[in-house]
Amino acid sequence: MRRFLLEVNGQTYKVVAERLGGKLWLHYDGKTIVHSPEGPRRSGGHAALSESPGKIVAPMPGKIIKIHAQLNSKVEVGSPIVTMEAMKMEYRLSAEITGVLADLNCQEGEQVSLGQILAEIKEE
């Protein structure tokens, strides 16, 4: 894991970079970008490893510190689902689709692994 400052258009960001699972993970300003041989893939809210926008996937190993949504509740695009802590930073994982929170596969205090499916949203 490496930490550095990155300046873009006059704005300075604290960036944490780490190689995991053959991919380069860049974490900054509450966002995560995953770079793989196929190209970059933004996980801005954050289903980085999921092929389905309804799946909320752990973008890295970490600990679930807050569950924001209840099972079977309606969620909108951008609604926070869970917050996890990894590498001394907090990452809020949000809905990428509008629907109902159909599955919640984690609980507060649980350690999760890279790529673990934490929740699933079913489109309405």
PDB file of C-alpha atoms in Angstrom:
ATOM      1  CA  MET A   1       0.000   0.000   0.000  1.00  0.00           C
ATOM      2  CA  ARG A   2       1.285   3.433  -0.945  1.00  0.00           C
ATOM      3  CA  ARG A   3       0.003   6.872   0.005  1.00  0.00           C
ATOM      4  CA  PHE A   4       0.626   9.984  -2.045  1.00  0.00           C
ATOM      5  CA  LEU A   5      -0.796  13.374  -3.001  1.00  0.00           C
ATOM      6  CA  LEU A   6      -2.188  13.865  -6.495  1.00  0.00           C
ATOM      7  CA  GLU A   7      -3.006  17.248  -8.003  1.00  0.00           C
ATOM      8  CA  VAL A   8      -5.667  17.444 -10.723  1.00  0.00           C
ATOM      9  CA  ASN A   9      -6.875  20.793 -12.092  1.00  0.00           C
ATOM     10  CA  GLY A  10      -5.493  22.608  -9.058  1.00  0.00           C
ATOM     11  CA  GLN A  11      -7.259  20.269  -6.594  1.00  0.00           C
ATOM     12  CA  THR A  12      -5.041  18.121  -4.330  1.00  0.00           C
ATOM     13  CA  TYR A  13      -6.211  14.632  -3.341  1.00  0.00           C
ATOM     14  CA  LYS A  14      -4.816  12.176  -0.795  1.00  0.00           C
ATOM     15  CA  VAL A  15      -4.595   8.864  -2.663  1.00  0.00           C
ATOM     16  CA  VAL A  16      -4.052   5.362  -1.358  1.00  0.00           C
ATOM     17  CA  ALA A  17      -2.927   2.803  -3.956  1.00  0.00           C
ATOM     18  CA  GLU A  18      -2.739  -0.945  -3.508  1.00  0.00           C
ATOM     19  CA  ARG A  19      -2.441  -4.003  -5.731  1.00  0.00           C
ATOM     20  CA  LEU A  20      -4.987  -6.718  -4.902  1.00  0.00           C
ATOM     21  CA  GLY A  21      -6.107  -9.646  -7.005  1.00  0.00           C
ATOM     22  CA  GLY A  22      -4.088  -8.536 -10.037  1.00  0.00           C
ATOM     23  CA  LYS A  23      -5.783  -5.130 -10.044  1.00  0.00           C
ATOM     24  CA  LEU A  24      -4.651  -1.673  -8.967  1.00  0.00           C
ATOM     25  CA  TRP A  25      -7.020  -0.047  -6.451  1.00  0.00           C
ATOM     26  CA  LEU A  26      -6.899   3.747  -6.103  1.00  0.00           C
ATOM     27  CA  HIS A  27      -8.848   5.259  -3.203  1.00  0.00           C
ATOM     28  CA  TYR A  28      -9.393   9.020  -2.896  1.00  0.00           C
ATOM     29  CA  ASP A  29     -12.028  11.477  -1.724  1.00  0.00           C
ATOM     30  CA  GLY A  30     -14.397   8.640  -0.707  1.00  0.00           C
ATOM     31  CA  LYS A  31     -14.195   7.079  -4.176  1.00  0.00           C
ATOM     32  CA  THR A  32     -12.504   3.981  -5.542  1.00  0.00           C
ATOM     33  CA  ILE A  33     -11.134   3.342  -9.020  1.00  0.00           C
ATOM     34  CA  VAL A  34     -10.113  -0.164  -9.998  1.00  0.00           C
ATOM     35  CA  HIS A  35      -7.635  -0.529 -12.842  1.00  0.00           C
ATOM     36  CA  SER A  36      -7.326  -3.933 -14.448  1.00  0.00           C
ATOM     37  CA  PRO A  37      -5.714  -5.134 -17.691  1.00  0.00           C
ATOM     38  CA  GLU A  38      -9.077  -4.551 -19.452  1.00  0.00           C
ATOM     39  CA  GLY A  39      -9.025  -0.880 -18.403  1.00  0.00           C
ATOM     40  CA  PRO A  40     -10.304   1.318 -15.583  1.00  0.00           C
ATOM     41  CA  ARG A  41     -13.625   0.687 -13.940  1.00  0.00           C
ATOM     42  CA  ARG A  42     -15.097   3.230 -11.584  1.00  0.00           C
ATOM     43  CA  SER A  43     -16.761   1.975  -8.433  1.00  0.00           C
ATOM     44  CA  GLY A  44     -17.960   5.379  -7.315  1.00  0.00           C
ATOM     45  CA  GLY A  45     -20.701   3.985  -5.312  1.00  0.00           C
ATOM     46  CA  HIS A  46     -19.425   0.996  -5.588  1.00  0.00           C
ATOM     47  CA  ALA A  47     -19.993  -2.315  -7.231  1.00  0.00           C
ATOM     48  CA  ALA A  48     -16.507  -2.536  -8.693  1.00  0.00           C
ATOM     49  CA  LEU A  49     -16.344  -6.295  -9.167  1.00  0.00           C
ATOM     50  CA  SER A  50     -19.973  -6.899 -10.023  1.00  0.00           C
ATOM     51  CA  GLU A  51     -21.314  -7.381 -13.523  1.00  0.00           C
ATOM     52  CA  SER A  52     -24.764  -6.525 -12.140  1.00  0.00           C
ATOM     53  CA  PRO A  53     -25.484  -2.956 -11.018  1.00  0.00           C
ATOM     54  CA  GLY A  54     -27.910  -4.377  -8.426  1.00  0.00           C
ATOM     55  CA  LYS A  55     -25.149  -6.138  -6.515  1.00  0.00           C
ATOM     56  CA  ILE A  56     -23.193  -4.279  -3.850  1.00  0.00           C
ATOM     57  CA  VAL A  57     -19.725  -5.856  -3.752  1.00  0.00           C
ATOM     58  CA  ALA A  58     -16.845  -5.246  -1.342  1.00  0.00           C
ATOM     59  CA  PRO A  59     -14.223  -3.333  -3.354  1.00  0.00           C
ATOM     60  CA  MET A  60     -11.502  -4.527  -0.963  1.00  0.00           C
ATOM     61  CA  PRO A  61     -11.106  -6.466   2.285  1.00  0.00           C
ATOM     62  CA  GLY A  62     -12.429  -4.515   5.259  1.00  0.00           C
ATOM     63  CA  LYS A  63     -14.901  -4.225   8.108  1.00  0.00           C
ATOM     64  CA  ILE A  64     -18.586  -3.270   7.849  1.00  0.00           C
ATOM     65  CA  ILE A  65     -19.102  -0.340  10.202  1.00  0.00           C
ATOM     66  CA  LYS A  66     -22.632   0.807   9.287  1.00  0.00           C
ATOM     67  CA  ILE A  67     -25.654  -0.615   7.491  1.00  0.00           C
ATOM     68  CA  HIS A  68     -27.790   2.248   6.176  1.00  0.00           C
ATOM     69  CA  ALA A  69     -30.708   0.420   4.527  1.00  0.00           C
ATOM     70  CA  GLN A  70     -33.117  -2.185   5.846  1.00  0.00           C
ATOM     71  CA  LEU A  71     -33.961  -5.434   4.107  1.00  0.00           C
ATOM     72  CA  ASN A  72     -36.985  -5.067   1.781  1.00  0.00           C
ATOM     73  CA  SER A  73     -36.770  -1.258   1.876  1.00  0.00           C
ATOM     74  CA  LYS A  74     -36.990   0.870  -1.269  1.00  0.00           C
ATOM     75  CA  VAL A  75     -33.686   2.451  -2.324  1.00  0.00           C
ATOM     76  CA  GLU A  76     -32.888   5.064  -4.953  1.00  0.00           C
ATOM     77  CA  VAL A  77     -29.782   5.532  -7.082  1.00  0.00           C
ATOM     78  CA  GLY A  78     -27.122   6.957  -4.772  1.00  0.00           C
ATOM     79  CA  SER A  79     -28.797   5.764  -1.555  1.00  0.00           C
ATOM     80  CA  PRO A  80     -26.149   4.581   0.917  1.00  0.00           C
ATOM     81  CA  ILE A  81     -26.399   0.835   1.591  1.00  0.00           C
ATOM     82  CA  VAL A  82     -23.359   0.051   3.753  1.00  0.00           C
ATOM     83  CA  THR A  83     -20.213   1.797   4.942  1.00  0.00           C
ATOM     84  CA  MET A  84     -17.031  -0.186   5.329  1.00  0.00           C
ATOM     85  CA  GLU A  85     -13.635   0.650   6.750  1.00  0.00           C
ATOM     86  CA  ALA A  86     -10.473  -0.415   4.972  1.00  0.00           C
ATOM     87  CA  MET A  87      -6.920   0.879   5.091  1.00  0.00           C
ATOM     88  CA  LYS A  88      -7.939   3.391   7.808  1.00  0.00           C
ATOM     89  CA  MET A  89     -10.475   5.009   5.459  1.00  0.00           C
ATOM     90  CA  GLU A  90     -14.267   4.773   5.249  1.00  0.00           C
ATOM     91  CA  TYR A  91     -16.016   3.814   2.007  1.00  0.00           C
ATOM     92  CA  ARG A  92     -19.744   4.325   1.537  1.00  0.00           C
ATOM     93  CA  LEU A  93     -21.198   1.777  -0.886  1.00  0.00           C
ATOM     94  CA  SER A  94     -24.338   3.107  -2.552  1.00  0.00           C
ATOM     95  CA  ALA A  95     -27.133   1.840  -4.792  1.00  0.00           C
ATOM     96  CA  GLU A  96     -26.483   2.063  -8.523  1.00  0.00           C
ATOM     97  CA  ILE A  97     -30.122   1.291  -9.381  1.00  0.00           C
ATOM     98  CA  THR A  98     -33.554   2.108  -7.934  1.00  0.00           C
ATOM     99  CA  GLY A  99     -35.343  -0.859  -6.417  1.00  0.00           C
ATOM    100  CA  VAL A 100     -35.852  -2.911  -3.266  1.00  0.00           C
ATOM    101  CA  LEU A 101     -33.041  -4.189  -1.044  1.00  0.00           C
ATOM    102  CA  ALA A 102     -33.738  -7.906  -1.538  1.00  0.00           C
ATOM    103  CA  ASP A 103     -30.651  -9.426   0.137  1.00  0.00           C
ATOM    104  CA  LEU A 104     -28.338  -8.183   2.860  1.00  0.00           C
ATOM    105  CA  ASN A 105     -25.402 -10.557   3.314  1.00  0.00           C
ATOM    106  CA  CYS A 106     -23.393  -8.721   5.966  1.00  0.00           C
ATOM    107  CA  GLN A 107     -23.752  -7.212   9.403  1.00  0.00           C
ATOM    108  CA  GLU A 108     -22.097  -4.404  11.320  1.00  0.00           C
ATOM    109  CA  GLY A 109     -18.710  -5.416  12.709  1.00  0.00           C
ATOM    110  CA  GLU A 110     -18.221  -8.209  10.154  1.00  0.00           C
ATOM    111  CA  GLN A 111     -14.916  -8.577   8.309  1.00  0.00           C
ATOM    112  CA  VAL A 112     -15.526  -8.961   4.568  1.00  0.00           C
ATOM    113  CA  SER A 113     -13.267 -10.026   1.744  1.00  0.00           C
ATOM    114  CA  LEU A 114     -12.504  -8.589  -1.680  1.00  0.00           C
ATOM    115  CA  GLY A 115     -15.376  -9.306  -4.070  1.00  0.00           C
ATOM    116  CA  GLN A 116     -17.810 -10.508  -1.403  1.00  0.00           C
ATOM    117  CA  ILE A 117     -21.431  -9.735  -2.315  1.00  0.00           C
ATOM    118  CA  LEU A 118     -22.717  -7.589   0.545  1.00  0.00           C
ATOM    119  CA  ALA A 119     -26.228  -6.799  -0.696  1.00  0.00           C
ATOM    120  CA  GLU A 120     -28.477  -7.134  -3.723  1.00  0.00           C
ATOM    121  CA  ILE A 121     -31.066  -4.710  -5.032  1.00  0.00           C
ATOM    122  CA  LYS A 122     -33.918  -5.939  -7.240  1.00  0.00           C
ATOM    123  CA  GLU A 123     -35.189  -3.432  -9.786  1.00  0.00           C
ATOM    124  CA  GLU A 124     -38.854  -2.523  -9.553  1.00  0.00           C
TER     125      GLU A 124
END
